[in-house]
Coordinates of C-alpha atoms and ligand atoms in Angstrom, one line a residue:
X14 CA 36.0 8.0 -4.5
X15 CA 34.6 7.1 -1.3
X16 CA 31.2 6.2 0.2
X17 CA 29.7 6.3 3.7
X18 CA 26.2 4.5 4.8
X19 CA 24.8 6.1 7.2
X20 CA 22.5 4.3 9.3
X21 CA 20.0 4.6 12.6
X22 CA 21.5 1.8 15.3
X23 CA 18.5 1.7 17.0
X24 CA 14.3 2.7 16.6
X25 CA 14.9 6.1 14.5
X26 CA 15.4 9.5 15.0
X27 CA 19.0 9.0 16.1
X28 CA 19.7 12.5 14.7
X29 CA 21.0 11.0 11.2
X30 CA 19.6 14.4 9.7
X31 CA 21.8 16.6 11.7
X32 CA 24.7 13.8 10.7
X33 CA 24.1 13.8 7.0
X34 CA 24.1 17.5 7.1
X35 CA 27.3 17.5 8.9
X36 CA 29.0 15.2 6.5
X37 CA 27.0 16.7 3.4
X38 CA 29.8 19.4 3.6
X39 CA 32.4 16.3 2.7
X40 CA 30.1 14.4 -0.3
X41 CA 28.9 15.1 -3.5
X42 CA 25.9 13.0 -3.7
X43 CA 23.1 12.6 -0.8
X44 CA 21.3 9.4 -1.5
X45 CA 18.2 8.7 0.4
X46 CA 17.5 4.5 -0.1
X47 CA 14.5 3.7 1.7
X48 CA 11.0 4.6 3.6
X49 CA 8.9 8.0 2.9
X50 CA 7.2 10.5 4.5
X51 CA 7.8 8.1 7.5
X52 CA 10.8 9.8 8.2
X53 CA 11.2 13.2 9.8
X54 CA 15.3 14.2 9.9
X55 CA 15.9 17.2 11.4
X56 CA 18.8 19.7 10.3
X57 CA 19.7 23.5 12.3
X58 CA 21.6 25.8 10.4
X59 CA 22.1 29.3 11.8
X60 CA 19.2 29.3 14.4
X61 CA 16.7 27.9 11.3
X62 CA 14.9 24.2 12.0
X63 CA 14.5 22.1 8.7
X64 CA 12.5 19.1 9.4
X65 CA 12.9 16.7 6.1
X66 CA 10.3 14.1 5.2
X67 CA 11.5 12.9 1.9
X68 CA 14.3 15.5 0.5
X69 CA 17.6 13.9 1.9
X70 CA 19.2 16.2 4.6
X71 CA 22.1 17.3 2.6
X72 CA 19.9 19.8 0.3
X73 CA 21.1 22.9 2.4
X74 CA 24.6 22.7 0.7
X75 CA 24.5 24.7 -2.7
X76 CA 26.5 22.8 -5.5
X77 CA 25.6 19.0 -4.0
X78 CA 23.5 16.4 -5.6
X79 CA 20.5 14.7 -3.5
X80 CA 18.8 11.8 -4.5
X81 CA 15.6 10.3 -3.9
X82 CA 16.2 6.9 -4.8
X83 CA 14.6 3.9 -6.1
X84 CA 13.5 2.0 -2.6
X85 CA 11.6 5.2 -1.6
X86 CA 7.7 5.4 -1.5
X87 CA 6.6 9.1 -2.4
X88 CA 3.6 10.6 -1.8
X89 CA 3.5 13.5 -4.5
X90 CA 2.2 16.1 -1.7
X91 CA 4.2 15.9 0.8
X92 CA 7.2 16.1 -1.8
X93 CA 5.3 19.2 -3.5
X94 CA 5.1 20.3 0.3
X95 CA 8.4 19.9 0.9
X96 CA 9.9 21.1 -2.0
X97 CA 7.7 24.5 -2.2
X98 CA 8.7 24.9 1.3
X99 CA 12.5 24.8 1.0
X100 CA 12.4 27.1 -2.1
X101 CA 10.5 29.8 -0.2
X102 CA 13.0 29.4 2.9
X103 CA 15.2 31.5 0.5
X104 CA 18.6 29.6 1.1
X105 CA 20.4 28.2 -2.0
X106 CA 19.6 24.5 -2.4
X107 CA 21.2 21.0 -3.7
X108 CA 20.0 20.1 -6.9
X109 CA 17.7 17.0 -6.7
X110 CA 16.8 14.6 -8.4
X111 CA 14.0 11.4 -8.2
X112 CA 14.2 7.8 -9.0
X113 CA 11.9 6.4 -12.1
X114 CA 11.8 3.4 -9.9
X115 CA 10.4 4.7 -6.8
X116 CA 7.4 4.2 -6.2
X117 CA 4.1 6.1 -4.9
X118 CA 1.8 6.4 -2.3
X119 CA -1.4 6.9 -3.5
X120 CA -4.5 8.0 -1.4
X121 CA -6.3 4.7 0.0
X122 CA -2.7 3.4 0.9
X123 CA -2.5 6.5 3.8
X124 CA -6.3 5.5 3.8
X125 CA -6.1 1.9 4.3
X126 CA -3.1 2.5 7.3
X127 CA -5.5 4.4 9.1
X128 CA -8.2 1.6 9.0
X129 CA -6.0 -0.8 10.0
X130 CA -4.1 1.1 12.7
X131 CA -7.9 2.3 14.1
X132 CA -9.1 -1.4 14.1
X133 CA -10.1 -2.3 17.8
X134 CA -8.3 -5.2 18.8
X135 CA -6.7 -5.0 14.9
X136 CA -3.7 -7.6 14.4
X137 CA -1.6 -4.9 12.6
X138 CA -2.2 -2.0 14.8
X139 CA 1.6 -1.2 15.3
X140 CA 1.3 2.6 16.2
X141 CA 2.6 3.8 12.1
X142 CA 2.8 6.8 11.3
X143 CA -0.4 7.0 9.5
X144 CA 1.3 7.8 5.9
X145 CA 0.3 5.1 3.9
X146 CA 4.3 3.6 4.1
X147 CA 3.1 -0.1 4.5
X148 CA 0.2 -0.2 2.8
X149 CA 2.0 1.2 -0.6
X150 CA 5.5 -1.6 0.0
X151 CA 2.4 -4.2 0.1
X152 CA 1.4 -3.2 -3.0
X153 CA 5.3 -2.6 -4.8
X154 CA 6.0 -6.1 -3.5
X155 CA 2.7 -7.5 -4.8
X156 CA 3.7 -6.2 -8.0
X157 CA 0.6 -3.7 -8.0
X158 CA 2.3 -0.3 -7.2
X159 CA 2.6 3.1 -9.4
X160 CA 6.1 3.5 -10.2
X161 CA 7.1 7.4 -11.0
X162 CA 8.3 5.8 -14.5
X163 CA 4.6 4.6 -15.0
X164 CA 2.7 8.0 -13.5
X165 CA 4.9 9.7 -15.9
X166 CA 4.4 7.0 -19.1
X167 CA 1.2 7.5 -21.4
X168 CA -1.1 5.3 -20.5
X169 CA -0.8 6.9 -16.6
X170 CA -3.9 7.7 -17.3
X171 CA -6.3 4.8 -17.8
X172 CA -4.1 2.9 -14.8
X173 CA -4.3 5.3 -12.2
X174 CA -8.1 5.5 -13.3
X175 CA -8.1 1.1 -12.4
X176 CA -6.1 1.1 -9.4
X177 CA -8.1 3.9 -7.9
X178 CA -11.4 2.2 -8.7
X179 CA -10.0 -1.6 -7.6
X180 CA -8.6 -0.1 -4.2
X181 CA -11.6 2.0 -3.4
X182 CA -13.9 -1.3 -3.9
X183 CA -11.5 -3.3 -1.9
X184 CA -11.5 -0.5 1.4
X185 CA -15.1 -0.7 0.8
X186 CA -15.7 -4.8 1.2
X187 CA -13.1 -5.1 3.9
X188 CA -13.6 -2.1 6.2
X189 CA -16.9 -0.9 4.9
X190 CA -15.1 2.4 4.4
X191 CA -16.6 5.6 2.9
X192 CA -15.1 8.6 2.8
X193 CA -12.3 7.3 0.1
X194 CA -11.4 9.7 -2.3
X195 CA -13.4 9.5 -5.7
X196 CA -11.2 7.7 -8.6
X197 CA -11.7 10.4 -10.7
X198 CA -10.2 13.0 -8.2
X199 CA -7.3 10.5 -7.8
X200 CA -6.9 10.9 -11.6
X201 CA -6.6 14.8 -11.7
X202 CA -4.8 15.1 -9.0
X203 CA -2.2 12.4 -9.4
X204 CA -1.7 13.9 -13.4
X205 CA -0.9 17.1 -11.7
X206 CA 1.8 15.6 -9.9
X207 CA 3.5 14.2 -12.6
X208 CA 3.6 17.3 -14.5
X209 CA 5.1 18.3 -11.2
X210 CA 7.7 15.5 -10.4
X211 CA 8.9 15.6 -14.2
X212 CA 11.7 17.6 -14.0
X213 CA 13.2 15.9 -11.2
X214 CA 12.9 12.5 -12.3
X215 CA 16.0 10.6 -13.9
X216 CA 17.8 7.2 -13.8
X217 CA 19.2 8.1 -10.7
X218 CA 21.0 4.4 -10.2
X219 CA 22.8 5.4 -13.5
X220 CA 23.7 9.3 -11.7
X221 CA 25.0 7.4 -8.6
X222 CA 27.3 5.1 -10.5
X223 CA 28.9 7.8 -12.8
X224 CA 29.8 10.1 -9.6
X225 CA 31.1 6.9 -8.1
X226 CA 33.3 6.0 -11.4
X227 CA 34.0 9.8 -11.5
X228 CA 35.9 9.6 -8.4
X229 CA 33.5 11.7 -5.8
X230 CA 32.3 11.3 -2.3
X231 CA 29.0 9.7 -2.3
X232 CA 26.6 9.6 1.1
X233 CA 23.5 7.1 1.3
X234 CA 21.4 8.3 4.2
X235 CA 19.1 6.2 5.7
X236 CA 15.7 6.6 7.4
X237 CA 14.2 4.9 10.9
X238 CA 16.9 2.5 11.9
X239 CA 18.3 -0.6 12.6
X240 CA 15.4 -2.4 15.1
X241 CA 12.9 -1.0 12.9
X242 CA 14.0 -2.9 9.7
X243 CA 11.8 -5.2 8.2
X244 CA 13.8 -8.0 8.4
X245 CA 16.4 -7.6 11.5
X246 CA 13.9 -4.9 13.8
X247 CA 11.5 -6.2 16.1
X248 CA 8.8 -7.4 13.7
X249 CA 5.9 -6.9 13.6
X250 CA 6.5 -3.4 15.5
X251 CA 8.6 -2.6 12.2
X252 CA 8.4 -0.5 9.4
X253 CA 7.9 -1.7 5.7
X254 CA 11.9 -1.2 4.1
X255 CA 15.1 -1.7 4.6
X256 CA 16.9 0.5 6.5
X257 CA 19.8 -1.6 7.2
X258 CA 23.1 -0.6 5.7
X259 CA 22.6 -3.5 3.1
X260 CA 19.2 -1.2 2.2
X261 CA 21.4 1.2 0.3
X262 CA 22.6 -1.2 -2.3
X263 CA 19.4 -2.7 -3.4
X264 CA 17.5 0.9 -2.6
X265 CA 20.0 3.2 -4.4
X266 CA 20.3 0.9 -7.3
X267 CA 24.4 0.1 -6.4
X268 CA 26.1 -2.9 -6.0
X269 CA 27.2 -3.6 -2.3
X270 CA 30.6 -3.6 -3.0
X271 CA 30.3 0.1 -3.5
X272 CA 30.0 0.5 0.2
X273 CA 32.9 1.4 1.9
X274 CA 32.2 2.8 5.1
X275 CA 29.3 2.2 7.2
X276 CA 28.3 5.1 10.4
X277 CA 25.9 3.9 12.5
X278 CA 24.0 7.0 14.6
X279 CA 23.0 6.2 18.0
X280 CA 21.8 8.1 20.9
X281 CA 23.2 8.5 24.1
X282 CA 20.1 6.8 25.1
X283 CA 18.0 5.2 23.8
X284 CA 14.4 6.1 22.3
X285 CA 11.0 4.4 20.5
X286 CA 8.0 5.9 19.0
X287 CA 5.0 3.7 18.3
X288 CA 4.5 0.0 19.9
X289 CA 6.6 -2.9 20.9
X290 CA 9.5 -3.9 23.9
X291 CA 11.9 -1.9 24.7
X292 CA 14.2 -3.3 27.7
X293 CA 15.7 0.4 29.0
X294 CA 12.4 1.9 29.0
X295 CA 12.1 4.5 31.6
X296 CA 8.4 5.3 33.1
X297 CA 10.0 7.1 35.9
X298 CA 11.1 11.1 36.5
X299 CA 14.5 9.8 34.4
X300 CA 12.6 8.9 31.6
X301 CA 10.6 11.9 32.2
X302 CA 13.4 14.3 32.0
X303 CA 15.5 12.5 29.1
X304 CA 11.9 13.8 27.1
X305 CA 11.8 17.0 28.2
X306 CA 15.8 17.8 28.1
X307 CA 16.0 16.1 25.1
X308 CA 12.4 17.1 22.8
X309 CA 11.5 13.8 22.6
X310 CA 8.3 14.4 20.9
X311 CA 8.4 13.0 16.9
X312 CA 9.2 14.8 14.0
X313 CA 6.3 13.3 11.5
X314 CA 3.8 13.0 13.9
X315 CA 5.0 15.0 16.9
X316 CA 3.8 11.7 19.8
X317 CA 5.5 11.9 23.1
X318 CA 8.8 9.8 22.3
X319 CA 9.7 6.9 24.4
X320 CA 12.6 7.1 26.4
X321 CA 15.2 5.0 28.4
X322 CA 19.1 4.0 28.8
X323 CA 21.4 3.2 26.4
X324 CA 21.1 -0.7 25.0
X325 CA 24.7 -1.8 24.2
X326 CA 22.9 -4.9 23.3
X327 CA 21.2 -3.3 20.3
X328 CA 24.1 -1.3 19.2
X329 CA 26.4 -4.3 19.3
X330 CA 23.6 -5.9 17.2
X331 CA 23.5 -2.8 15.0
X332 CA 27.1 -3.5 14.8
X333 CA 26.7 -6.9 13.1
X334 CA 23.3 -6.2 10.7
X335 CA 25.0 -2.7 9.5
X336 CA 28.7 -4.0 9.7
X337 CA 29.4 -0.6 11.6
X338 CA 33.0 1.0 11.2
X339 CA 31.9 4.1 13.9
X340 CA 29.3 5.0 15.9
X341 CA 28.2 8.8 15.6
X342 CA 26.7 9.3 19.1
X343 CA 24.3 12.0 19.3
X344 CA 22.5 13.9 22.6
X345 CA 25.3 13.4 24.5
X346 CA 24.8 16.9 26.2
X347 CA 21.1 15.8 27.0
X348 CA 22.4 13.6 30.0
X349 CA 24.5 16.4 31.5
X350 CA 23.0 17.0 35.3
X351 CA 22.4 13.2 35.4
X352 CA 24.3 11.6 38.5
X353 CA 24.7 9.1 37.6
X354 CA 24.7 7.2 34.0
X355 CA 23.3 3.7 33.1
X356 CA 24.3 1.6 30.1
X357 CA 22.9 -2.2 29.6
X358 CA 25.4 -4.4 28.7
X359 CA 23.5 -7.6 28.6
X360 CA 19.1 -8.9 29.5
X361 CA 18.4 -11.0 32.0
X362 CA 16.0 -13.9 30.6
X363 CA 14.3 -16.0 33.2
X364 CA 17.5 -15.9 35.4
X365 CA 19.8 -16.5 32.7
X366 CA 22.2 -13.7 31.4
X367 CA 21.9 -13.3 27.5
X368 CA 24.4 -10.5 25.1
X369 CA 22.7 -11.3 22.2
X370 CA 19.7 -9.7 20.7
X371 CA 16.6 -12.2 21.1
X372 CA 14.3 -12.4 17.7
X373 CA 11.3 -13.6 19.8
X374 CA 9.4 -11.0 20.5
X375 CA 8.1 -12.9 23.7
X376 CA 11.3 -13.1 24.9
X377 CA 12.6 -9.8 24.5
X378 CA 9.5 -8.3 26.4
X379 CA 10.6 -10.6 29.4
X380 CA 14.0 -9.3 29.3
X381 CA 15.5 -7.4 32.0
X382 CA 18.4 -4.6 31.5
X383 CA 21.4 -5.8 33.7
X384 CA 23.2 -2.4 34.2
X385 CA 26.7 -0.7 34.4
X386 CA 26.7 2.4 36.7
X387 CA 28.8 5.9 35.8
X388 CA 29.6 9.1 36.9
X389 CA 27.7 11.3 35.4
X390 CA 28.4 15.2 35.0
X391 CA 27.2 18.5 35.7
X392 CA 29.0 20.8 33.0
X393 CA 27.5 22.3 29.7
X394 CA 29.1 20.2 26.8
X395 CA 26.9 21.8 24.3
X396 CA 30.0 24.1 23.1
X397 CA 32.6 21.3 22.9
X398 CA 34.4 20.9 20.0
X399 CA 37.3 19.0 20.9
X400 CA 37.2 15.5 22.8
X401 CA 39.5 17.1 24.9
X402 CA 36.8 19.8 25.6
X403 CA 34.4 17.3 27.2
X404 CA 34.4 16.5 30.9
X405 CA 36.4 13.3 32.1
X406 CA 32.9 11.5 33.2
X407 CA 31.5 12.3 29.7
X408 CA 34.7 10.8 28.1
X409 CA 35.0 7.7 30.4
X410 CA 30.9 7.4 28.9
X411 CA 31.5 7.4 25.4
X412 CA 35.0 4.9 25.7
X413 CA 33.0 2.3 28.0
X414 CA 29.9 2.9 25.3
X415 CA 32.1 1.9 22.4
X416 CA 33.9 -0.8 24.3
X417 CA 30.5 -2.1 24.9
X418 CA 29.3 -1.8 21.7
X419 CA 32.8 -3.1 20.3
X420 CA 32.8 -0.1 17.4
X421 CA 34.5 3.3 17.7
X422 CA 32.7 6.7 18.5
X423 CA 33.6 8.7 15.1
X424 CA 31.8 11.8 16.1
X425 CA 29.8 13.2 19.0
X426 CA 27.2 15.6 18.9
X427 CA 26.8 17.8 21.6
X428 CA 23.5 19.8 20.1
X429 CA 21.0 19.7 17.6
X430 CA 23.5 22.4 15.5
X431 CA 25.5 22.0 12.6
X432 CA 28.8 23.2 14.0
X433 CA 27.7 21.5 17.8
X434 CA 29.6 18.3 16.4
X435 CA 33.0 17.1 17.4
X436 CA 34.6 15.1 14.7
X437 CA 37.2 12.0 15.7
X438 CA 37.8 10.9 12.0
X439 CA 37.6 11.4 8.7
X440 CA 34.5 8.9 7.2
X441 CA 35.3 9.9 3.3
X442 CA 38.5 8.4 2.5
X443 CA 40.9 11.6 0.6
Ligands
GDP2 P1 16.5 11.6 12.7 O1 15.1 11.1 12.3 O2 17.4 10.5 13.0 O3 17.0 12.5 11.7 O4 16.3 12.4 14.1 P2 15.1 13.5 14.4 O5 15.4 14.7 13.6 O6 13.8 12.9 14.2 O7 15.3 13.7 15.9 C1 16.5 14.1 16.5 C2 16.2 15.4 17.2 O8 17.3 15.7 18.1 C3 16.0 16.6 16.4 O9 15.2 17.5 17.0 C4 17.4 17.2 16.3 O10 17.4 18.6 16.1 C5 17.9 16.9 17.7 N1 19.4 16.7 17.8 C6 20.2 16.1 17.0 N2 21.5 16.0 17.5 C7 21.4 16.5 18.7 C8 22.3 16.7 19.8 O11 23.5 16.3 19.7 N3 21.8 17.3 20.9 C9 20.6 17.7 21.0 N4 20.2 18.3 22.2 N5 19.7 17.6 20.1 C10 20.1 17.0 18.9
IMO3 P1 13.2 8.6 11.2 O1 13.8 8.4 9.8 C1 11.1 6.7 14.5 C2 8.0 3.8 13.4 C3 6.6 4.1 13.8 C4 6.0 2.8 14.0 C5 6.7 1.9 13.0 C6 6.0 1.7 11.7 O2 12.8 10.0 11.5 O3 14.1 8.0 12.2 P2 5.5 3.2 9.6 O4 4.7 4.4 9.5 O5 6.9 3.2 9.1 O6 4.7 2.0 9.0 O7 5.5 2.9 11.2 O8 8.0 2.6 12.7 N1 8.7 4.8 12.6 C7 9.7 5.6 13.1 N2 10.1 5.8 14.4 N3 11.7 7.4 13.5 C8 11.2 7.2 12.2 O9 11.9 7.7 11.1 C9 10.2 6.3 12.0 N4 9.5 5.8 10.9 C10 8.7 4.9 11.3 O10 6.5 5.0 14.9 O11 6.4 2.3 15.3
MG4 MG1 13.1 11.4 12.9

């Protein structure tokens, strides 16, 4: 057996939806660990564009087994959504199946996100994605969540009826807030969605450790990414998990000596939705044309992506939170017609030069990119399949990038694709 973490090195949307599709084809088991309908991962096969909230990205191979694990928060109707939507595309699916232990987002969490993130002057206005994420870990971590176990248990009932009522009365003192959805409605509606979710739902920490003791190739996919982490991102401007490689343990319900491989996708830039610093932001025509060459507009909520260089600062930070073994560098055919490529290699701070990732906020606005210069190139990478296919400047990019970051480039991706990858190792050990 053999397992791979694969993990955002940077803000999300790294492309680890096109990479766990690609190395779906290798695994049995696609767990998803952390986050919800946060996440948007996006996967091409044959011309068709599959944007995943909450499904993990390897349920376009037939025959696998994808996992919606325990340190998920799932809002029933966007996984009703999603699910509905996948089985009309026609293709032949994963099975999947859903954690007892996850939890779920109920109406006043996406309810009480909006409030706070509409809040003039508000303390927590971080630019979310509006889906209730924080606002339903507050509650798991308070020890007042709705697990799936308990919207599927008897007495689902008479405690969705509670919470509803409780929540709705605490929107209404704090914000004043009408409009909140009547705890009755709550009731049907969230009884409905268990009938739904039933089928799905097992002890999916138990599934995970028999294909692990049975010998098979298991893949934990994470969501956002390394700088967005609650703990090692640039808090506050984080989101409410764990997306860190040592997520998967806790969120999958493993123990971390399971892991044996850890991939950490990066761009061949860099990019942020939402607030907070970000040294190798571009405002200019550069950053300009990374958006438009590269989509830069987001998945969940389709805002106008930030864009800038490559941080080798946050990848070799990435490096040490995720304990990377490869990079998977994504976009790289996004900077073609670029003359010239940047990557930062340290911050100046107040005329000192620092290599290591600040954790004051403060500081890390104040800090400057001090750049390395390279040739760019002119020539169409998006068919490469072979390193050897890619022009010399490309090449000398991705070497300096991973001598920078001090962790190999496993695989490149050239295009948003499933076969526009070029593969340098094998992740799942035969
Ligand atoms: P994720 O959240 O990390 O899964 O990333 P997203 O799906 O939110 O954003 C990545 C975007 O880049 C998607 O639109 C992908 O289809 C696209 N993409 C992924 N890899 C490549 C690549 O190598 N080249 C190009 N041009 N697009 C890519
Ligand atoms: P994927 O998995 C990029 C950002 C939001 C906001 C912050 C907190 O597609 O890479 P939240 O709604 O989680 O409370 O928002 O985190 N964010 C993401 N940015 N990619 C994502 O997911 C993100 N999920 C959350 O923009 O800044
Ligand atoms: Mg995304």
């Amino acid at each position: 057996m053999s397992t791979v973490v694969l993990v955002g090195a940077q803000w999300g949307d790294e492309g680890k939806g096109k990479l766990t599709d690609c190395l779906a084809a290798e695994a049995d088991v696609i767990v998803r660990y952390q986050g919800g309908n946060n996440a948007g991962h996006t996967v091409r096969v044959e011309g068709q564009e599959y944007k995943l909230h909450l499904v993990p990205s390897g349920i376009l191979h037939p025959g696998k087994v994808c996992v919606i694990g325990n340190g998920m928060v799932i809002d029933p109707s966007v996984l009703r959504r999603e699910i509905e939507q996948l089985a009309a595309s026609g293709r032949p699916l994963a099975a999947l199946y859903i954690s007892e232990r996850a939890h779920v987002i109920l109406p006043y969490h996406r309810q009480c996100d909006e409030l706070e993130e509409e809040c003039p002057g508000g303390l927590r206005r971080i630019g979310t994605t509006r889906r209730g994420i924080g606002p339903a870990y507050v509650d798991k971590y308070a020890r007042e969540g709705l697990r799936v176990v308990d919207l599927l248990d008897e007495g689902a009932e008479e405690r969705l009826r509670c919470m509803a009522r409780r929540k709705i009365e605490i929107l209404k003192r704090l914000y004043g807030a009408g409009g909140a959805a009547a705890p009755e409605q709550v009731v049907a509606d969230y009884l409905a969605y268990a009938d739904f979710l039933r089928p799905y739902v097992r002890d999916t920490s138990l599934l995970v450790h028999e294909a692990v003791r049975a010998g098979r190739h298991v893949l934990f996919e994470g969501a956002q990414g390394t700088l967005l982490d609650i703990d090692h991102g640039t808090y506050p401007y984080v989101t409410s998990s764990s997306p860190a490689a040592g997520g998967a343990a806790v969120g999958a319900g493993v123990g971390p000596r399971v892991i044996d491989t850890v991939l950490g996708v990066t761009k061949a830039y860099t990019t942020r939705v939402g607030g907070g610093p970000f040294p190798t932001e571009l405002v200019d025509e550069t950053g300009e044309f990374l958006r438009q060459a590269g989509h830069e507009f987001g998945t969940t909520t389709g805002r106008p992506r930030r864009c800038g260089w490559l941080d080798a600062v946050i990848l070799r930070y990435a490096a040490r939170i995720n304990s990377l073994d490869y990079l998977a560098v994504t976009k790289l055919d996004v900077l073609c017609g670029l003359p010239v490529v940047r990557i930062c290699r340290a911050y100046r701070y107040r005329g000192r030069e620092i290599t290591e990732f600040p954790s004051r906020l403060s500081v890390l606005a104040e800090c400057e990119p001090v750049y390395e210069e390279l040739p760019g190139w002119t020539e169409d990478i998006t068919g490469a399949r072979a390193y050897e296919d890619l022009p010399v400047a490309a090449r000398r990019y991705l070497s300096r990038l991973a001598e920078l970051a001090g962790v190999p480039v496993g695989a490149v991706s050239v295009g948003p694709g499933r076969e526009q990858i070029i593969m340098l190792t094998s992740f799942f050990r035969r």
